[in-house]
Amino acid sequence: MAAKIIDGKKISAAVREEIKARAAALTERTGIVPGLAVIIVGENPASQVYVRNKKKACEDAGFYSVVIELPGDTEQKTLLAKIAELKEDPRIHGILVQLPLPEQIDEQAVIAAIPPEKDVDAFHPENVGHILIGDHRFLPCTPAGVMKMLEIEGIPVAGRECVVIGRSNIVGKPMAVLLLQANGTVTVCHSRTKNLPEVTRRADILVSAVGKAGFVTADMVKEGAVVIDVGMNRNAEGKLCGDVDFAAVSEVASAITPVPGGVGVMTITMLLENTLRAAEAKAL
Ligand code: NAP
């Protein structure tokens, strides 16, 4: 039987309506308009698309937003100075530096320079620590988007086998933490994992965050599993696709997220949520 397609666009639209209403109420009550600054360094075409989408999402939600475009040869100290300026700007509640950064810039130094209360990506070590403890201020956008989809689709996590493929700081690791906090039994796989298909076939919920088109094949998926595809790749024809062999896996899974129209759109929605939370915290 073909899997149910988890429609990220539809779920996102509903969540964004709620965010928009909360933002309007905040502005009416306090005069505060949630504000997001996105800094992009260089001309990576994929990053430019993401940044445009973020700006549009902000505008649609009634937020204030600025995009700061810096040339690819920008020095680290110039970027840090820009962040310091935004730190003091009362119109800005969230600061996001689009990754990846050019090689002359130390990514960790930049992340550490973002004030934790404006770190709407939730990458700052202080926020990462809070996420691990479970008393978070912000949740990282992509894993939070996945959790929101599971919640809205009524897919239970507690007590179920959850397998995450990928252990990056921005997706795999925090994804595993959030599933664990939702009482899943979590296994994290990576490039050194042995017998990967054997491990992934245990999953009731399988999350792939690898970055390789066609990586998850039908034989890696248990009958009836929920498959969440975080991957954003280009196939041989240059078309956007995930990690999962969608057509074949759909025949085995009970539910699956498409790419595009799945996790990606939820990531931006959770960025709006974090920016709104940062603005709401100012009103307390
Ligand atoms: P990353 O930093 O490159 O991490 C990839 C992970 O995959 C690593 O942990 C790596 O293992 C693992 N891996 C690679 N080859 C493997 C193999 N043969 N078997 C098992 N594991 C393997 O990538 P990322 O930043 O986490 O992103 C992953 C994907 O998600 C990309 O396609 C990215 O574009 C996408 N993404 C999407 C969104 C969204 O909003 N939908 C947001 C962020 C990222 P090792 O650690 O051992 O190297």
CSV table of C-alpha atoms and ligand atoms in Angstrom, one decimal:
chain,number,residue,atom,x,y,z
A,1,MET,CA,0.0,0.0,0.0
A,2,ALA,CA,1.3,3.5,-0.8
A,3,ALA,CA,2.4,5.5,2.2
A,4,LYS,CA,0.5,8.6,3.4
A,5,ILE,CA,2.4,11.7,2.3
A,6,ILE,CA,3.0,14.1,5.1
A,7,ASP,CA,2.3,17.4,3.6
A,8,GLY,CA,4.8,19.9,5.0
A,9,LYS,CA,3.3,22.8,3.1
A,10,LYS,CA,-0.2,22.2,4.5
A,11,ILE,CA,1.1,21.8,8.1
A,12,SER,CA,3.3,24.8,7.7
A,13,ALA,CA,0.5,27.0,6.5
A,14,ALA,CA,-1.6,26.2,9.5
A,15,VAL,CA,1.3,26.8,12.0
A,16,ARG,CA,2.2,30.0,10.2
A,17,GLU,CA,-1.3,31.3,10.5
A,18,GLU,CA,-1.0,30.8,14.3
A,19,ILE,CA,2.3,32.6,14.4
A,20,LYS,CA,1.0,35.5,12.4
A,21,ALA,CA,-1.9,35.9,14.8
A,22,ARG,CA,0.4,35.7,17.8
A,23,ALA,CA,2.7,38.3,16.2
A,24,ALA,CA,-0.2,40.6,15.5
A,25,ALA,CA,-1.4,40.3,19.1
A,26,LEU,CA,2.1,41.0,20.4
A,27,THR,CA,2.4,44.1,18.3
A,28,GLU,CA,-1.1,45.3,19.3
A,29,ARG,CA,-0.4,44.8,23.0
A,30,THR,CA,3.2,46.1,23.2
A,31,GLY,CA,4.1,47.8,19.9
A,32,ILE,CA,6.8,45.1,19.4
A,33,VAL,CA,7.2,43.8,15.8
A,34,PRO,CA,9.2,40.6,15.7
A,35,GLY,CA,12.4,41.3,13.7
A,36,LEU,CA,14.8,38.9,12.0
A,37,ALA,CA,18.2,39.8,10.5
A,38,VAL,CA,19.7,37.3,8.1
A,39,ILE,CA,23.4,37.7,7.1
A,40,ILE,CA,24.6,36.0,4.0
A,41,VAL,CA,28.3,36.0,3.0
A,42,GLY,CA,29.1,35.2,-0.6
A,43,GLU,CA,27.0,34.1,-3.5
A,44,ASN,CA,26.2,30.4,-2.9
A,45,PRO,CA,23.0,30.0,-5.1
A,46,ALA,CA,21.3,27.5,-2.7
A,47,SER,CA,21.9,29.9,0.3
A,48,GLN,CA,20.5,32.8,-1.7
A,49,VAL,CA,17.3,30.8,-2.3
A,50,TYR,CA,17.0,29.9,1.4
A,51,VAL,CA,17.6,33.5,2.4
A,52,ARG,CA,14.9,34.8,0.0
A,53,ASN,CA,12.4,32.3,1.3
A,54,LYS,CA,13.2,33.3,4.9
A,55,LYS,CA,12.6,37.0,4.1
A,56,LYS,CA,9.4,36.3,2.3
A,57,ALA,CA,8.1,34.1,5.2
A,58,CYS,CA,8.9,36.9,7.6
A,59,GLU,CA,7.0,39.4,5.6
A,60,ASP,CA,4.0,37.2,5.2
A,61,ALA,CA,3.9,36.7,9.0
A,62,GLY,CA,4.0,40.5,9.6
A,63,PHE,CA,7.6,40.5,10.9
A,64,TYR,CA,10.3,43.1,10.3
A,65,SER,CA,13.2,41.5,8.4
A,66,VAL,CA,16.5,42.6,7.0
A,67,VAL,CA,18.9,40.7,4.8
A,68,ILE,CA,22.5,41.8,5.0
A,69,GLU,CA,24.6,40.6,2.0
A,70,LEU,CA,28.3,40.6,2.4
A,71,PRO,CA,30.8,39.8,-0.3
A,72,GLY,CA,32.5,36.3,-0.4
A,73,ASP,CA,35.9,37.8,0.6
A,74,THR,CA,34.5,39.4,3.8
A,75,GLU,CA,37.0,39.2,6.7
A,76,GLN,CA,35.8,37.5,9.9
A,77,LYS,CA,36.2,40.7,11.9
A,78,THR,CA,33.8,42.5,9.6
A,79,LEU,CA,31.2,39.9,10.0
A,80,LEU,CA,31.7,39.9,13.8
A,81,ALA,CA,31.3,43.7,13.8
A,82,LYS,CA,28.0,43.4,11.9
A,83,ILE,CA,26.8,40.9,14.5
A,84,ALA,CA,27.8,43.2,17.3
A,85,GLU,CA,25.8,46.0,15.7
A,86,LEU,CA,22.7,43.8,15.4
A,87,LYS,CA,23.1,42.7,19.0
A,88,GLU,CA,22.4,46.3,20.0
A,89,ASP,CA,19.6,46.9,17.5
A,90,PRO,CA,16.2,46.8,19.4
A,91,ARG,CA,14.3,46.1,16.1
A,92,ILE,CA,16.1,42.8,15.7
A,93,HIS,CA,15.1,39.9,17.9
A,94,GLY,CA,16.7,37.1,15.9
A,95,ILE,CA,20.0,37.0,14.1
A,96,LEU,CA,20.8,34.2,11.7
A,97,VAL,CA,24.0,33.8,9.8
A,98,GLN,CA,23.4,31.6,6.7
A,99,LEU,CA,25.8,28.6,6.7
A,100,PRO,CA,28.1,27.5,5.1
A,101,LEU,CA,30.5,30.4,5.4
A,102,PRO,CA,33.5,31.0,3.2
A,103,GLU,CA,36.7,29.2,4.4
A,104,GLN,CA,38.5,32.4,5.8
A,105,ILE,CA,35.7,32.6,8.5
A,106,ASP,CA,35.6,30.4,11.5
A,107,GLU,CA,32.0,29.2,11.8
A,108,GLN,CA,32.2,28.3,15.5
A,109,ALA,CA,33.5,31.8,16.3
A,110,VAL,CA,30.6,33.4,14.4
A,111,ILE,CA,28.0,31.2,16.1
A,112,ALA,CA,29.5,32.0,19.5
A,113,ALA,CA,29.3,35.8,18.7
A,114,ILE,CA,25.5,35.7,18.3
A,115,PRO,CA,23.9,36.6,21.6
A,116,PRO,CA,22.1,33.5,22.9
A,117,GLU,CA,18.8,35.4,23.3
A,118,LYS,CA,18.9,36.3,19.6
A,119,ASP,CA,20.3,32.9,18.4
A,120,VAL,CA,17.1,31.8,16.6
A,121,ASP,CA,19.0,29.0,14.8
A,122,ALA,CA,19.8,27.6,18.4
A,123,PHE,CA,23.4,26.8,17.4
A,124,HIS,CA,25.1,28.8,20.2
A,125,PRO,CA,26.8,26.4,22.7
A,126,GLU,CA,24.7,27.9,25.5
A,127,ASN,CA,21.5,27.1,23.6
A,128,VAL,CA,22.8,23.6,22.7
A,129,GLY,CA,23.4,23.0,26.3
A,130,HIS,CA,19.8,24.0,27.2
A,131,ILE,CA,18.4,21.8,24.5
A,132,LEU,CA,20.4,18.8,25.9
A,133,ILE,CA,19.1,19.5,29.4
A,134,GLY,CA,15.6,20.0,28.2
A,135,ASP,CA,14.9,23.6,29.4
A,136,HIS,CA,15.4,25.2,26.1
A,137,ARG,CA,14.8,28.8,25.0
A,138,PHE,CA,14.8,27.9,21.3
A,139,LEU,CA,14.7,24.5,19.5
A,140,PRO,CA,16.9,24.0,16.4
A,141,CYS,CA,14.6,24.7,13.4
A,142,THR,CA,14.9,21.5,11.3
A,143,PRO,CA,14.6,19.0,14.1
A,144,ALA,CA,11.9,21.1,15.7
A,145,GLY,CA,10.0,21.1,12.4
A,146,VAL,CA,10.2,17.3,12.2
A,147,MET,CA,8.8,17.0,15.8
A,148,LYS,CA,6.0,19.4,14.9
A,149,MET,CA,5.1,17.3,11.9
A,150,LEU,CA,5.0,14.2,13.9
A,151,GLU,CA,2.9,15.9,16.6
A,152,ILE,CA,0.4,17.3,14.1
A,153,GLU,CA,0.1,14.0,12.2
A,154,GLY,CA,-0.6,12.2,15.5
A,155,ILE,CA,2.4,10.0,15.1
A,156,PRO,CA,3.5,8.8,18.6
A,157,VAL,CA,7.2,8.7,19.5
A,158,ALA,CA,7.1,7.4,23.0
A,159,GLY,CA,8.4,3.8,23.3
A,160,ARG,CA,9.1,3.5,19.6
A,161,GLU,CA,12.3,2.7,17.8
A,162,CYS,CA,13.7,5.9,16.2
A,163,VAL,CA,16.7,5.7,13.9
A,164,VAL,CA,18.5,8.9,12.8
A,165,ILE,CA,21.0,8.7,10.0
A,166,GLY,CA,23.4,11.6,10.3
A,167,ARG,CA,25.1,13.1,13.3
A,168,SER,CA,25.7,16.7,12.3
A,169,ASN,CA,25.4,19.5,15.0
A,170,ILE,CA,22.6,21.2,13.1
A,171,VAL,CA,20.4,18.2,12.2
A,172,GLY,CA,21.4,14.6,13.3
A,173,LYS,CA,22.5,15.2,16.9
A,174,PRO,CA,19.7,17.6,18.0
A,175,MET,CA,17.1,15.4,16.1
A,176,ALA,CA,18.2,12.5,18.3
A,177,VAL,CA,18.0,14.6,21.4
A,178,LEU,CA,14.4,15.7,20.6
A,179,LEU,CA,13.3,12.2,19.8
A,180,LEU,CA,14.9,11.0,23.1
A,181,GLN,CA,13.1,13.7,25.0
A,182,ALA,CA,9.8,12.6,23.4
A,183,ASN,CA,10.6,9.1,25.0
A,184,GLY,CA,11.7,7.4,21.7
A,185,THR,CA,14.3,4.6,21.8
A,186,VAL,CA,16.9,6.3,19.7
A,187,THR,CA,19.8,5.0,17.6
A,188,VAL,CA,22.1,7.4,15.7
A,189,CYS,CA,23.9,6.1,12.6
A,190,HIS,CA,26.8,7.7,10.7
A,191,SER,CA,29.4,6.9,8.1
A,192,ARG,CA,31.1,4.4,10.4
A,193,THR,CA,28.0,2.5,11.3
A,194,LYS,CA,28.2,-1.2,10.4
A,195,ASN,CA,25.3,-3.0,8.8
A,196,LEU,CA,23.3,0.2,8.3
A,197,PRO,CA,20.3,-1.5,6.6
A,198,GLU,CA,20.0,-3.9,9.5
A,199,VAL,CA,19.9,-1.0,11.9
A,200,THR,CA,17.5,1.2,9.9
A,201,ARG,CA,15.1,-1.8,9.4
A,202,ARG,CA,14.5,-1.7,13.2
A,203,ALA,CA,13.0,1.8,12.9
A,204,ASP,CA,9.4,2.7,13.5
A,205,ILE,CA,10.5,6.2,12.7
A,206,LEU,CA,13.4,6.7,10.4
A,207,VAL,CA,14.9,10.1,9.9
A,208,SER,CA,17.5,10.6,7.2
A,209,ALA,CA,19.9,13.6,7.3
A,210,VAL,CA,22.8,12.4,5.1
A,211,GLY,CA,22.8,14.6,2.0
A,212,LYS,CA,22.9,11.9,-0.6
A,213,ALA,CA,20.2,11.5,-3.2
A,214,GLY,CA,18.7,8.0,-3.3
A,215,PHE,CA,20.6,6.9,-0.2
A,216,VAL,CA,17.6,5.3,1.7
A,217,THR,CA,16.3,2.4,-0.4
A,218,ALA,CA,13.2,0.3,0.2
A,219,ASP,CA,15.2,-2.6,1.6
A,220,MET,CA,16.4,-0.3,4.5
A,221,VAL,CA,12.8,0.4,5.6
A,222,LYS,CA,10.6,-1.8,7.8
A,223,GLU,CA,7.0,-2.3,6.5
A,224,GLY,CA,4.8,0.4,8.0
A,225,ALA,CA,7.6,2.7,9.2
A,226,VAL,CA,7.3,6.5,9.2
A,227,VAL,CA,10.1,7.9,7.0
A,228,ILE,CA,11.2,11.5,7.4
A,229,ASP,CA,13.5,12.8,4.7
A,230,VAL,CA,15.6,15.8,5.8
A,231,GLY,CA,18.0,15.6,2.8
A,232,MET,CA,18.1,18.5,0.3
A,233,ASN,CA,20.1,17.4,-2.7
A,234,ARG,CA,20.2,17.8,-6.5
A,235,ASN,CA,19.8,14.7,-8.6
A,236,ALA,CA,21.5,14.1,-11.9
A,237,GLU,CA,19.0,16.3,-13.7
A,238,GLY,CA,19.5,19.1,-11.2
A,239,LYS,CA,16.1,18.6,-9.6
A,240,LEU,CA,15.7,19.1,-5.8
A,241,CYS,CA,15.4,15.8,-4.0
A,242,GLY,CA,15.9,14.2,-0.6
A,243,ASP,CA,17.9,11.3,0.6
A,244,VAL,CA,15.1,8.8,0.2
A,245,ASP,CA,14.2,6.8,-2.9
A,246,PHE,CA,10.7,8.2,-2.6
A,247,ALA,CA,8.8,6.0,-5.1
A,248,ALA,CA,10.1,2.7,-3.8
A,249,VAL,CA,10.1,3.6,-0.1
A,250,SER,CA,6.5,4.9,-0.4
A,251,GLU,CA,5.5,1.3,-1.2
A,252,VAL,CA,6.9,0.1,2.2
A,253,ALA,CA,6.4,3.0,4.6
A,254,SER,CA,3.1,3.9,6.3
A,255,ALA,CA,3.9,7.7,6.0
A,256,ILE,CA,6.6,9.7,4.3
A,257,THR,CA,7.7,13.3,3.8
A,258,PRO,CA,8.3,14.5,0.3
A,259,VAL,CA,11.2,16.7,-1.0
A,260,PRO,CA,10.3,19.5,-1.8
A,261,GLY,CA,7.2,20.1,0.3
A,262,GLY,CA,8.3,18.3,3.5
A,263,VAL,CA,10.8,19.2,6.2
A,264,GLY,CA,12.3,22.2,4.4
A,265,VAL,CA,9.2,24.3,4.6
A,266,MET,CA,8.8,23.4,8.3
A,267,THR,CA,12.4,24.5,9.0
A,268,ILE,CA,11.5,28.1,8.0
A,269,THR,CA,8.2,27.9,10.0
A,270,MET,CA,10.2,27.0,13.1
A,271,LEU,CA,12.5,29.9,12.4
A,272,LEU,CA,9.5,32.2,12.6
A,273,GLU,CA,8.4,30.5,15.8
A,274,ASN,CA,11.9,31.1,17.4
A,275,THR,CA,11.9,34.8,16.2
A,276,LEU,CA,8.5,35.3,17.7
A,277,ARG,CA,9.5,33.7,21.0
A,278,ALA,CA,12.5,36.0,21.1
A,279,ALA,CA,10.3,39.0,20.6
A,280,GLU,CA,7.7,37.8,23.1
A,281,ALA,CA,10.5,37.4,25.7
A,282,LYS,CA,11.2,41.1,25.3
A,283,ALA,CA,7.7,41.9,26.3
A,284,LEU,CA,7.9,40.0,29.6
B,1,NAP,P1,26.4,16.8,7.1
B,1,NAP,O1,27.0,17.8,8.1
B,1,NAP,O2,27.2,16.6,5.9
B,1,NAP,O3,26.2,15.4,7.8
B,1,NAP,C1,25.9,14.3,7.1
B,1,NAP,C2,25.8,13.1,8.0
B,1,NAP,O4,25.6,12.0,7.2
B,1,NAP,C3,27.1,12.9,8.7
B,1,NAP,O5,26.9,12.6,10.1
B,1,NAP,C4,27.7,11.6,8.1
B,1,NAP,O6,28.4,10.8,8.9
B,1,NAP,C5,26.4,10.9,7.6
B,1,NAP,N1,26.7,10.0,6.5
B,1,NAP,C6,27.4,10.3,5.3
B,1,NAP,N2,27.5,9.2,4.6
B,1,NAP,C7,27.0,8.2,5.3
B,1,NAP,C8,26.8,6.8,5.0
B,1,NAP,N3,27.3,6.3,3.9
B,1,NAP,N4,26.2,6.1,5.9
B,1,NAP,C9,25.7,6.6,7.1
B,1,NAP,N5,25.8,8.0,7.4
B,1,NAP,C10,26.5,8.7,6.5
B,1,NAP,O7,25.0,17.3,6.6
B,1,NAP,P2,23.8,18.1,7.4
B,1,NAP,O8,24.2,19.5,7.5
B,1,NAP,O9,23.4,17.3,8.6
B,1,NAP,O10,22.7,17.9,6.3
B,1,NAP,C11,22.2,16.7,5.9
B,1,NAP,C12,21.2,16.8,4.8
B,1,NAP,O11,20.1,17.6,5.2
B,1,NAP,C13,21.7,17.7,3.6
B,1,NAP,O12,21.1,17.2,2.4
B,1,NAP,C14,21.3,19.1,3.9
B,1,NAP,O13,21.1,19.9,2.7
B,1,NAP,C15,19.9,18.8,4.5
B,1,NAP,N6,19.4,19.8,5.3
B,1,NAP,C16,18.1,20.1,5.2
B,1,NAP,C17,17.5,21.0,6.0
B,1,NAP,C18,16.0,21.2,5.8
B,1,NAP,O14,15.5,22.3,6.2
B,1,NAP,N7,15.3,20.3,5.2
B,1,NAP,C19,18.2,21.7,6.9
B,1,NAP,C20,19.5,21.4,7.1
B,1,NAP,C21,20.1,20.4,6.3
B,1,NAP,P3,29.8,11.2,9.6
B,1,NAP,O15,29.5,12.1,10.7
B,1,NAP,O16,30.4,9.9,10.1
B,1,NAP,O17,30.6,11.9,8.5
